[in-house]
């Protein structure tokens, strides 16, 4: 059942398809890019909510500075897998992980790993945007402040930089003191991305970041992801096949807690190895 | 009717609408009857207090003659009790709630604590009075006779007795114990109603548990906590029994700490230090005393006037609770 490829040393990732409306086309778009070193390597990883096993023996490698999409039917364990990458599952009572999850070759479940420092390195954006009931400025400044940054000028610069990165600056620059709750859904989601960027993470985990947004806001988020992957490793869960096809280099298909197949996105969508993947993508399943 | 419904259904529908209307009326009657009883009570009180509740009554100390009795020392006593009670029970109560909700593992011990906090909320106030008397007023009888101590801090000196005796500190600590269970339960409820997504967002940004609690959870829970605290404290301040058991007096003709106005506090803040160690009386105690006077007919008017002052004070507290709730709600804006 779990006929997954062994963890790779390096992954060949082609230039991803260009999202509509983006002017940033890579020079060699479509051709093979240099091999990317792995960021995350999970081997023989299983996950349990108490007695309920949610993930079975996951072997998977996520390359650096690329977008990896996780797809699969509802309840198959995509979110669980994503949350195990920054140990957000630790918060849930009675959860257990077996196997290895390596970040840059280091086991993140080792006893000497500090989850606080780990989560600073790995930003996360949730499906439902969760701005803090504070001002827009304070939302973005939260990460650096709790990390101990006290210099006002540094924080001001950082907030501006992150809001620009998240393509939100122009809309909010005149009302940074206003409550973040007054923003629209799409703006809130970009604010959450800006907030995650403010801790200067290496990885961004996104759990269906655009599922509650209209097409225009979704397109903006996708553009944003396309920009961000120059500098960040991005893992994104999505139910939107077109979205996965548009923005990701690699796609992993999960089903019933198992990783069925992972591969180059174009390959997965045009010529999957597994029958299940094909059924799911063509809509005959899930 | 433009659309057809079968006869049976129509008949049942009529009955359903009737039942709905009857229930609505019943609720209305119940509501209005309790409001009416309250209004009659208030009306009677006002009628009785009429002509007795005046500025002189508010600015006089108590007296054994009905027409010279006043509430001043009681108002000050109750206000200090209220402040001290809130000051003592907020950190302890909120701290307990934070521990139980945020840190405690669900094991046998924490289950017992939870259960018994709920039980404590049902313990009669007299029992707290006896506890306060034994522990704070008498120090378990460890001292043969009260010893007087004085501490000097430059300008001010604090004078106190050990055991404490029936001073404001004893009263405040007793009332704090009395309000504690309610404060804990209300705070737990408020903490529990903070959405999990808020905590998760904070943790995901690399916040420690304490940073998450302090920066996100507690601010979000403040309206609920403040409401619980104020309701519990205003409940406690209206209590008579524990203060009677503590042995607080009714014939007291000075204000605690000899502070007679807010101006006094500004002019010599050092006086504040002596407030907790001063004897006191409180509004419910005064009322209790007046009800038991031999000159019942005239003192009934005094008691009514005192009750109205106490109600006014509690109303003020509840107003503050509503204000705080609205203020924080507006600031939080979900
Ligand atoms: N907190 C939890 N406690 C117990 N079981 C859980 C918990 N969260 C998820 N599960 C279970 O784990 C399995 C995987 O859930 P998960 O949320 O990872 O699915 P998903 O692929 O993200 O689904 P969706 O696409 O609907 O978001 C499900 O069977 C679910 O019932
Ligand atoms: Mg999910």
XYZ file of C-alpha atoms and ligand atoms in Angstrom:
652
model
C 0.000 0.000 0.000
C 2.582 2.538 1.045
C 4.802 2.209 -1.985
C 6.572 5.467 -1.322
C 9.915 6.435 -2.780
C 12.858 6.326 -0.393
C 14.018 9.669 0.997
C 16.053 11.450 -1.608
C 19.387 13.130 -1.103
C 18.413 15.960 -3.376
C 15.319 16.614 -5.381
C 15.101 17.843 -8.902
C 12.491 20.506 -9.050
C 11.425 22.127 -12.267
C 10.493 25.779 -12.410
C 6.937 25.893 -11.207
C 4.092 27.024 -13.399
C 3.606 30.763 -13.282
C 0.428 31.938 -11.565
C -1.819 34.185 -13.597
C -1.084 37.861 -13.217
C 2.459 37.343 -12.099
C 5.162 39.013 -14.100
C 7.964 37.137 -12.447
C 8.745 34.349 -14.852
C 11.946 32.497 -14.272
C 14.414 32.824 -17.086
C 14.503 29.134 -17.763
C 10.825 28.628 -16.952
C 9.829 25.090 -17.670
C 13.332 23.687 -17.693
C 14.997 21.825 -14.885
C 16.462 23.899 -12.099
C 19.434 22.895 -9.987
C 18.749 20.219 -7.394
C 17.444 21.491 -4.093
C 18.666 20.185 -0.759
C 16.002 18.670 1.452
C 14.539 20.793 4.241
C 12.355 18.242 5.959
C 12.832 14.517 5.860
C 10.214 12.349 7.514
C 10.951 8.687 7.717
C 8.689 5.936 8.995
C 6.640 8.547 10.745
C 3.351 7.547 12.363
C 1.060 9.738 14.348
C -1.532 8.894 16.992
C -4.343 10.871 18.604
C -4.574 8.738 21.715
C -5.466 5.293 20.400
C -6.495 6.594 16.985
C -3.712 6.359 14.435
C -3.963 9.263 12.015
C -0.740 8.828 10.009
C 0.861 5.560 8.896
C 4.533 5.253 8.160
C 5.087 8.465 6.235
C 8.311 8.675 4.216
C 8.617 12.019 2.590
C 11.189 14.640 1.693
C 10.370 18.305 1.374
C 12.887 20.368 -0.605
C 14.188 23.753 0.398
C 12.874 26.955 -1.191
C 10.090 25.295 -3.087
C 6.373 24.875 -2.688
C 5.203 21.434 -1.692
C 1.445 20.893 -1.881
C -0.383 18.317 0.232
C -3.610 17.091 -1.312
C -6.046 14.358 -0.466
C -9.591 13.687 0.661
C -10.930 15.212 3.866
C -9.748 13.521 7.042
C -6.754 11.847 5.419
C -4.254 13.520 7.747
C -2.897 16.477 5.777
C -3.366 18.936 8.607
C -2.043 16.429 11.093
C 1.094 15.973 9.006
C 1.521 19.717 8.596
C 1.134 20.343 12.328
C 3.630 17.640 13.141
C 6.271 19.597 11.226
C 6.262 22.425 13.794
C 5.060 20.272 16.677
C 1.767 22.127 17.017
C 0.266 18.717 17.706
C 2.103 18.726 21.026
C -0.590 21.082 22.319
C -3.240 18.416 21.847
C -3.480 16.118 24.838
C -2.467 12.507 24.316
C -0.823 12.717 20.903
C 2.195 10.598 20.000
C 4.698 10.495 17.170
C 6.919 7.614 16.131
C 9.603 7.656 13.485
C 11.741 10.629 12.551
C 11.040 14.149 11.417
C 14.299 15.808 10.449
C 14.668 19.529 9.857
C 18.016 20.255 8.218
C 19.096 16.831 9.352
C 18.109 17.393 12.977
C 15.381 15.382 14.668
C 12.786 17.944 15.780
C 11.288 15.447 18.235
C 14.607 14.912 19.998
C 14.466 15.614 23.703
C 16.891 18.540 23.514
C 14.820 20.466 20.980
C 13.090 23.550 22.319
C 9.660 23.804 20.668
C 9.557 27.560 21.187
C 12.718 28.031 19.154
C 11.516 25.453 16.630
C 8.237 27.283 16.026
C 10.091 30.544 15.552
C 11.930 28.895 12.660
C 8.747 27.484 11.174
C 5.921 29.915 10.539
C 2.358 28.723 10.267
C -0.750 30.142 8.618
C -4.079 28.606 9.561
C -7.134 27.946 7.465
C -9.255 30.373 9.422
C -7.393 33.646 9.691
C -6.653 34.272 13.333
C -5.592 37.876 13.856
C -5.061 38.802 17.483
C -7.624 41.278 18.818
C -4.988 43.991 18.731
C -3.903 46.648 16.267
C -2.528 45.719 12.850
C 0.899 46.912 13.967
C 0.863 44.920 17.194
C -0.175 41.794 15.305
C 2.882 41.874 13.099
C 5.138 43.024 15.938
C 4.011 40.189 18.213
C 6.548 37.607 17.064
C 9.649 39.804 17.357
C 8.420 41.279 20.651
C 7.932 37.944 22.364
C 11.332 36.926 21.052
C 12.730 39.829 23.051
C 13.149 42.570 20.454
C 12.734 45.882 22.288
C 14.151 48.469 19.881
C 11.238 50.450 18.559
C 12.910 51.427 15.283
C 13.800 47.824 14.469
C 10.233 46.740 15.067
C 8.794 49.584 12.994
C 11.055 48.691 10.078
C 10.299 45.015 10.403
C 6.539 45.567 10.458
C 6.740 47.656 7.314
C 8.969 45.132 5.588
C 6.732 42.171 6.424
C 3.536 43.966 5.464
C 5.146 44.838 2.133
C 6.252 41.246 1.666
C 2.694 40.125 2.319
C 1.394 42.700 -0.192
C -0.700 44.387 2.453
C 1.290 47.529 3.156
C -0.477 49.815 0.688
C -3.880 48.919 2.068
C -3.069 49.407 5.737
C -0.176 51.856 5.968
C -2.474 54.675 7.070
C -4.238 52.657 9.740
C -1.646 50.538 11.455
C -3.171 51.484 14.811
C -6.633 50.203 13.882
C -7.879 46.876 15.115
C -6.899 43.963 12.913
C -10.394 42.593 13.366
C -11.702 45.373 11.119
C -9.840 44.018 8.072
C -11.538 41.934 5.397
C -11.051 38.173 5.366
C -8.452 38.300 2.621
C -6.597 41.133 4.312
C -6.667 39.258 7.603
C -5.134 36.219 5.960
C -2.349 38.312 4.435
C -1.861 39.930 7.835
C -1.396 36.461 9.315
C 1.200 35.745 6.648
C 2.976 39.021 7.446
C 2.843 38.125 11.122
C 4.360 34.730 10.432
C 7.112 36.316 8.322
C 8.007 38.733 11.112
C 9.715 36.015 13.132
C 11.979 35.500 10.086
C 11.182 31.814 9.711
C 12.803 29.452 7.237
C 9.647 27.515 6.537
C 6.026 28.524 6.047
C 3.351 25.938 6.733
C -0.023 26.860 5.292
C -3.194 24.936 6.002
C -5.723 25.786 3.299
C -4.821 29.474 3.525
C -7.181 30.537 0.785
C -10.130 28.232 1.307
C -12.302 30.942 2.837
C -11.410 33.630 0.324
C -12.883 34.943 -2.892
C -11.045 34.360 -6.213
C -9.377 37.778 -6.202
C -7.980 37.372 -2.684
C -6.976 33.818 -3.510
C -5.039 35.038 -6.530
C -3.245 37.575 -4.355
C -2.266 34.893 -1.850
C -1.046 32.680 -4.666
C 1.050 35.508 -6.106
C 2.401 36.019 -2.655
C 3.357 32.366 -2.264
C 5.065 32.532 -5.617
C 7.134 35.480 -4.417
C 7.904 33.960 -1.051
C 9.234 30.671 -2.324
C 12.409 32.461 -3.464
C 13.379 32.642 0.186
C 11.179 30.243 2.097
C 10.356 26.596 2.099
C 6.593 26.409 1.772
C 4.328 23.497 2.563
C 0.714 24.098 1.697
C -2.411 22.033 2.204
C -5.077 22.649 -0.380
C -8.298 21.135 -1.623
C -8.080 23.143 -4.790
C -6.439 21.036 -7.501
C -5.891 23.992 -9.813
C -4.233 25.839 -6.996
C -1.889 22.966 -6.268
C -1.091 22.735 -9.971
C -0.490 26.466 -10.255
C 1.761 27.110 -7.306
C 3.598 23.980 -6.290
C 6.732 22.236 -7.486
C 5.969 19.029 -5.641
C 2.654 17.462 -4.804
C 2.035 14.809 -2.193
C -1.183 12.835 -2.265
C -2.451 11.523 1.075
C -5.225 9.024 1.544
C -6.500 7.451 4.761
C -3.442 8.505 6.724
C -0.989 7.177 4.156
C 1.213 8.987 1.715
C 0.148 7.443 -1.555
C 2.443 9.302 -3.861
C 4.754 12.284 -3.979
C 6.300 13.717 -7.073
C 6.818 16.643 -9.353
C 3.492 18.434 -9.599
C 3.170 18.235 -13.368
C 3.875 14.543 -13.202
C 1.272 13.945 -10.494
C -1.375 15.840 -12.386
C -0.705 14.444 -15.831
C 0.682 11.023 -15.255
C 0.383 9.753 -11.675
C 1.889 6.419 -10.813
C -0.916 5.295 -8.548
C -4.455 4.566 -9.584
C -5.810 6.189 -6.407
C -4.091 9.473 -7.199
C -5.508 9.515 -10.673
C -9.012 8.772 -9.387
C -8.783 11.572 -6.858
C -7.411 14.141 -9.253
C -9.895 13.376 -11.964
C -12.687 13.627 -9.397
C -13.718 10.007 -9.355
C -12.952 9.792 -5.660
C -13.301 11.838 -2.442
C -55.045 30.614 2.290
C -53.583 30.389 -1.148
C -51.832 27.096 -0.584
C -53.576 23.978 0.591
C -52.681 22.142 3.772
C -54.451 19.116 5.038
C -57.011 19.593 7.766
C -55.223 17.566 10.424
C -52.089 19.573 9.992
C -54.033 22.822 10.178
C -55.673 21.796 13.440
C -52.349 20.781 14.973
C -50.770 23.984 13.760
C -53.410 26.014 15.567
C -52.648 24.123 18.778
C -48.909 24.632 18.320
C -49.352 28.357 17.869
C -51.589 28.448 20.928
C -49.007 26.615 23.049
C -46.354 29.005 21.859
C -48.447 32.017 22.849
C -49.330 30.545 26.237
C -45.692 29.906 27.025
C -44.750 33.433 26.060
C -47.438 34.846 28.367
C -46.305 32.581 31.190
C -42.753 33.853 30.905
C -44.038 37.406 30.858
C -46.067 36.853 34.030
C -43.135 35.280 35.844
C -40.805 38.103 34.839
C -43.211 40.829 35.824
C -44.126 39.264 39.127
C -40.491 39.236 40.246
C -40.005 42.777 38.981
C -43.153 43.841 40.818
C -42.046 42.290 44.090
C -38.736 44.107 43.753
C -40.482 47.373 42.966
C -42.821 47.032 45.969
C -39.834 46.313 48.207
C -37.954 49.339 46.927
C -41.059 51.493 47.201
C -41.619 50.482 50.810
C -37.980 51.141 51.643
C -38.068 54.559 50.018
C -41.292 55.393 51.830
C -39.782 54.394 55.159
C -36.516 56.198 54.505
C -38.252 59.358 53.346
C -37.198 62.292 55.518
C -34.436 60.237 57.154
C -32.104 59.786 54.223
C -30.494 63.179 53.899
C -27.040 64.704 53.703
C -26.698 64.716 57.472
C -27.406 60.974 57.566
C -24.618 60.419 55.052
C -22.086 62.581 56.862
C -22.700 61.465 60.480
C -21.269 58.562 62.387
C -23.540 56.102 64.098
C -25.362 57.090 67.272
C -27.576 55.333 69.788
C -30.333 57.880 69.227
C -32.271 57.301 66.042
C -32.395 60.900 64.833
C -28.657 61.335 65.296
C -27.572 58.061 63.649
C -25.575 58.151 60.416
C -23.744 55.874 57.999
C -20.456 57.669 57.378
C -18.081 55.248 59.115
C -20.046 52.347 57.604
C -19.701 53.688 54.072
C -15.967 54.157 54.494
C -15.632 50.762 56.167
C -17.534 49.016 53.377
C -15.522 50.790 50.691
C -12.205 49.793 52.272
C -13.448 46.229 52.737
C -14.449 46.123 49.110
C -11.079 47.375 47.897
C -9.128 45.051 50.142
C -11.301 42.066 49.252
C -10.881 42.689 45.535
C -7.176 43.349 45.958
C -6.700 40.053 47.799
C -8.992 37.751 45.862
C -8.094 38.841 42.307
C -4.474 37.621 42.235
C -5.227 34.460 44.171
C -8.461 33.666 42.340
C -7.211 34.434 38.837
C -3.930 32.657 39.577
C -5.795 29.553 40.690
C -8.006 29.648 37.623
C -5.010 30.064 35.313
C -3.293 27.128 36.945
C -6.356 24.905 36.751
C -7.219 25.815 33.171
C -3.834 26.315 31.557
C -1.276 24.257 33.420
C -2.838 21.519 35.528
C -2.781 18.039 34.073
C -6.128 16.320 34.445
C -5.252 13.971 37.277
C -6.828 12.948 40.551
C -5.503 15.929 42.492
C -6.693 18.607 40.071
C -10.070 16.896 39.828
C -10.362 17.121 43.611
C -9.385 20.787 43.546
C -11.937 21.603 40.867
C -14.669 19.738 42.672
C -13.914 21.357 46.010
C -13.699 24.862 44.605
C -17.247 24.336 43.403
C -18.191 22.951 46.812
C -16.622 25.914 48.601
C -18.865 28.257 46.645
C -21.777 26.682 48.485
C -20.390 27.006 52.012
C -22.525 29.387 54.148
C -20.928 32.739 54.900
C -21.103 32.212 58.676
C -18.611 29.405 58.296
C -16.184 31.772 56.627
C -16.814 34.160 59.504
C -15.834 31.473 62.019
C -12.758 30.631 59.965
C -11.756 34.286 59.783
C -12.332 34.704 63.494
C -10.167 31.730 64.392
C -7.375 32.372 61.935
C -7.106 36.132 61.467
C -8.767 37.656 64.526
C -7.425 35.184 67.078
C -4.456 33.515 65.330
C -5.694 30.147 66.676
C -5.353 31.615 70.197
C -1.570 31.308 70.007
C -1.082 34.645 71.760
C -2.025 35.119 75.403
C -2.894 38.728 74.925
C -2.712 41.066 71.936
C 0.701 42.573 71.421
C 1.084 45.959 69.825
C 3.795 46.494 67.259
C 4.851 49.638 65.467
C 6.809 49.912 62.251
C 8.391 53.221 61.340
C 8.957 54.272 57.762
C 10.265 57.820 57.993
C 7.149 59.938 57.704
C 4.632 57.242 58.494
C 4.383 54.618 61.140
C 2.153 51.582 61.071
C 0.727 50.339 64.326
C -0.826 46.910 64.499
C -1.735 44.171 66.930
C -0.986 40.492 66.821
C -3.324 38.677 66.719
C -4.958 41.086 64.358
C -8.308 41.460 66.101
C -11.425 42.654 64.319
C -9.674 45.044 61.947
C -10.271 45.780 58.270
C -7.514 43.381 57.228
C -9.232 40.491 59.031
C -12.543 41.475 57.453
C -10.996 41.847 54.008
C -9.224 38.507 54.191
C -12.377 36.773 55.398
C -14.500 38.299 52.649
C -11.750 37.500 50.125
C -11.923 33.834 51.139
C -15.682 34.026 50.813
C -15.520 35.440 47.278
C -12.603 33.308 46.153
C -14.556 30.253 44.918
C -16.863 32.407 42.810
C -13.916 34.367 41.415
C -12.105 31.123 40.559
C -15.131 29.619 38.859
C -15.941 32.796 36.908
C -12.309 33.159 35.827
C -12.126 29.511 34.765
C -15.242 30.042 32.698
C -13.772 33.179 31.138
C -10.464 31.448 30.341
C -12.252 28.478 28.856
C -14.245 30.697 26.516
C -11.094 32.140 24.930
C -10.972 30.560 21.461
C -8.283 27.899 21.012
C -7.301 29.454 17.691
C -5.946 32.463 19.580
C -3.630 30.298 21.672
C -2.548 28.265 18.678
C -1.719 31.379 16.677
C 0.415 32.605 19.551
C 2.215 29.287 20.040
C 2.823 29.019 16.310
C 4.745 32.298 16.446
C 7.123 30.872 19.013
C 5.501 32.218 22.163
C 6.045 30.426 25.437
C 3.080 29.288 27.432
C 3.341 32.190 29.831
C 3.666 34.736 26.996
C 0.567 33.278 25.407
C -1.376 33.447 28.646
C -0.247 36.958 29.500
C -0.502 38.549 26.058
C -3.478 36.756 24.559
C -5.506 34.639 26.935
C -5.773 36.944 29.941
C -6.656 40.097 27.950
C -9.318 38.165 26.098
C -10.683 36.807 29.370
C -10.604 40.121 31.245
C -14.237 41.138 30.690
C -15.459 37.812 32.044
C -13.023 37.841 34.941
C -13.859 41.440 35.870
C -17.563 40.710 35.833
C -17.102 37.681 38.059
C -14.871 39.568 40.488
C -17.230 42.497 40.841
C -20.280 40.317 41.303
C -18.485 38.196 43.895
C -17.094 41.186 45.761
C -20.364 43.095 45.787
C -22.014 39.949 47.086
C -19.389 39.690 49.836
C -19.655 43.343 50.805
C -23.374 42.904 51.415
C -22.688 40.066 53.871
C -23.511 40.611 57.531
C -22.947 37.256 59.168
C -19.173 36.896 58.744
C -18.577 40.406 60.065
C -20.786 39.767 63.079
C -18.836 36.610 63.832
C -15.526 38.444 63.430
C -16.709 40.808 66.133
C -16.713 44.054 64.189
C -18.404 46.845 66.109
C -21.338 49.025 65.119
C -20.759 52.000 67.382
C -17.696 53.388 65.708
C -17.367 57.109 65.424
C -14.288 57.459 63.249
C -13.343 56.470 59.728
C -10.704 53.758 59.230
C -7.217 55.219 59.188
C -8.800 58.568 60.146
C -9.246 59.201 56.436
C -12.297 61.383 56.066
C -12.118 62.349 52.437
C -10.227 61.702 49.240
C -8.364 64.937 49.923
C -6.947 63.357 53.079
C -5.417 60.558 51.016
C -3.799 62.991 48.608
C -2.517 65.176 51.425
C -1.069 62.424 53.586
C -0.899 59.097 51.754
C 0.902 57.662 54.765
C -2.467 57.307 56.491
C -3.348 54.587 53.998
C -0.896 52.228 55.648
C -2.926 52.278 58.849
C -6.274 51.544 57.232
C -5.920 47.733 57.194
C -5.079 47.685 60.906
C -7.907 49.934 62.092
C -11.212 48.908 63.637
C -14.192 49.369 61.416
C -17.854 49.030 60.916
C -19.663 48.307 57.673
C -23.039 49.131 56.151
C -24.660 45.710 56.550
C -23.462 45.619 60.162
C -25.005 49.007 60.886
C -28.276 47.915 59.322
C -28.205 44.710 61.337
C -27.587 46.738 64.481
C -30.426 49.161 63.776
C -32.900 46.389 63.124
C -32.113 45.030 66.584
C -32.497 48.370 68.398
C -35.082 48.604 71.160
C -36.565 51.773 69.706
C -37.757 49.660 66.809
C -40.221 52.088 65.321
C -37.839 54.962 64.784
C -34.850 52.793 63.941
C -36.876 51.078 61.205
C -36.603 54.345 59.296
C -32.861 54.530 59.928
C -32.444 50.935 58.773
C -34.406 51.641 55.593
C -32.194 54.648 54.866
C -29.102 52.518 55.475
C -30.366 49.799 53.136
C -30.857 52.352 50.392
C -27.298 53.587 50.831
C -26.021 49.989 50.635
C -28.136 49.311 47.540
C -26.769 52.490 45.980
C -23.228 51.332 46.644
C -23.879 47.895 45.109
C -25.619 49.481 42.133
C -22.529 51.597 41.604
C -20.411 48.428 41.650
C -22.612 46.707 39.107
C -22.469 49.810 36.955
C -18.694 49.569 37.118
C -18.904 45.910 36.073
C -20.998 46.767 33.045
C -18.672 49.611 32.122
C -15.573 47.437 32.374
C -17.176 44.709 30.303
C -18.192 47.086 27.549
C -14.875 48.882 27.625
C -12.834 45.706 27.180
C -15.253 44.264 24.654
C -14.807 47.350 22.536
C -11.061 47.140 22.898
C -10.971 43.468 21.966
C -13.422 43.536 19.062
C -13.735 39.949 17.946
N -7.568 16.860 17.748
C -7.862 15.638 17.265
N -8.148 14.627 18.111
C -8.446 13.409 17.637
N -8.469 13.086 16.355
C -8.186 14.026 15.451
C -7.870 15.371 15.866
N -7.626 16.104 14.764
C -7.798 15.277 13.716
N -8.128 14.027 14.115
C -8.374 12.869 13.249
O -7.221 12.616 12.487
C -7.559 12.323 11.145
C -6.872 13.288 10.222
O -7.345 14.593 10.455
P -6.767 15.859 9.713
O -7.355 17.066 10.345
O -5.311 15.780 9.677
O -7.358 15.681 8.250
P -7.216 16.615 6.984
O -6.601 15.797 5.924
O -6.560 17.881 7.342
O -8.728 16.873 6.612
P -9.397 18.190 6.013
O -9.059 18.195 4.576
O -10.865 17.962 6.230
O -8.863 19.354 6.756
C -9.068 12.395 11.073
O -9.564 11.063 11.125
C -9.487 13.147 12.274
O -10.722 12.682 12.748
Mg -7.199 19.958 7.490
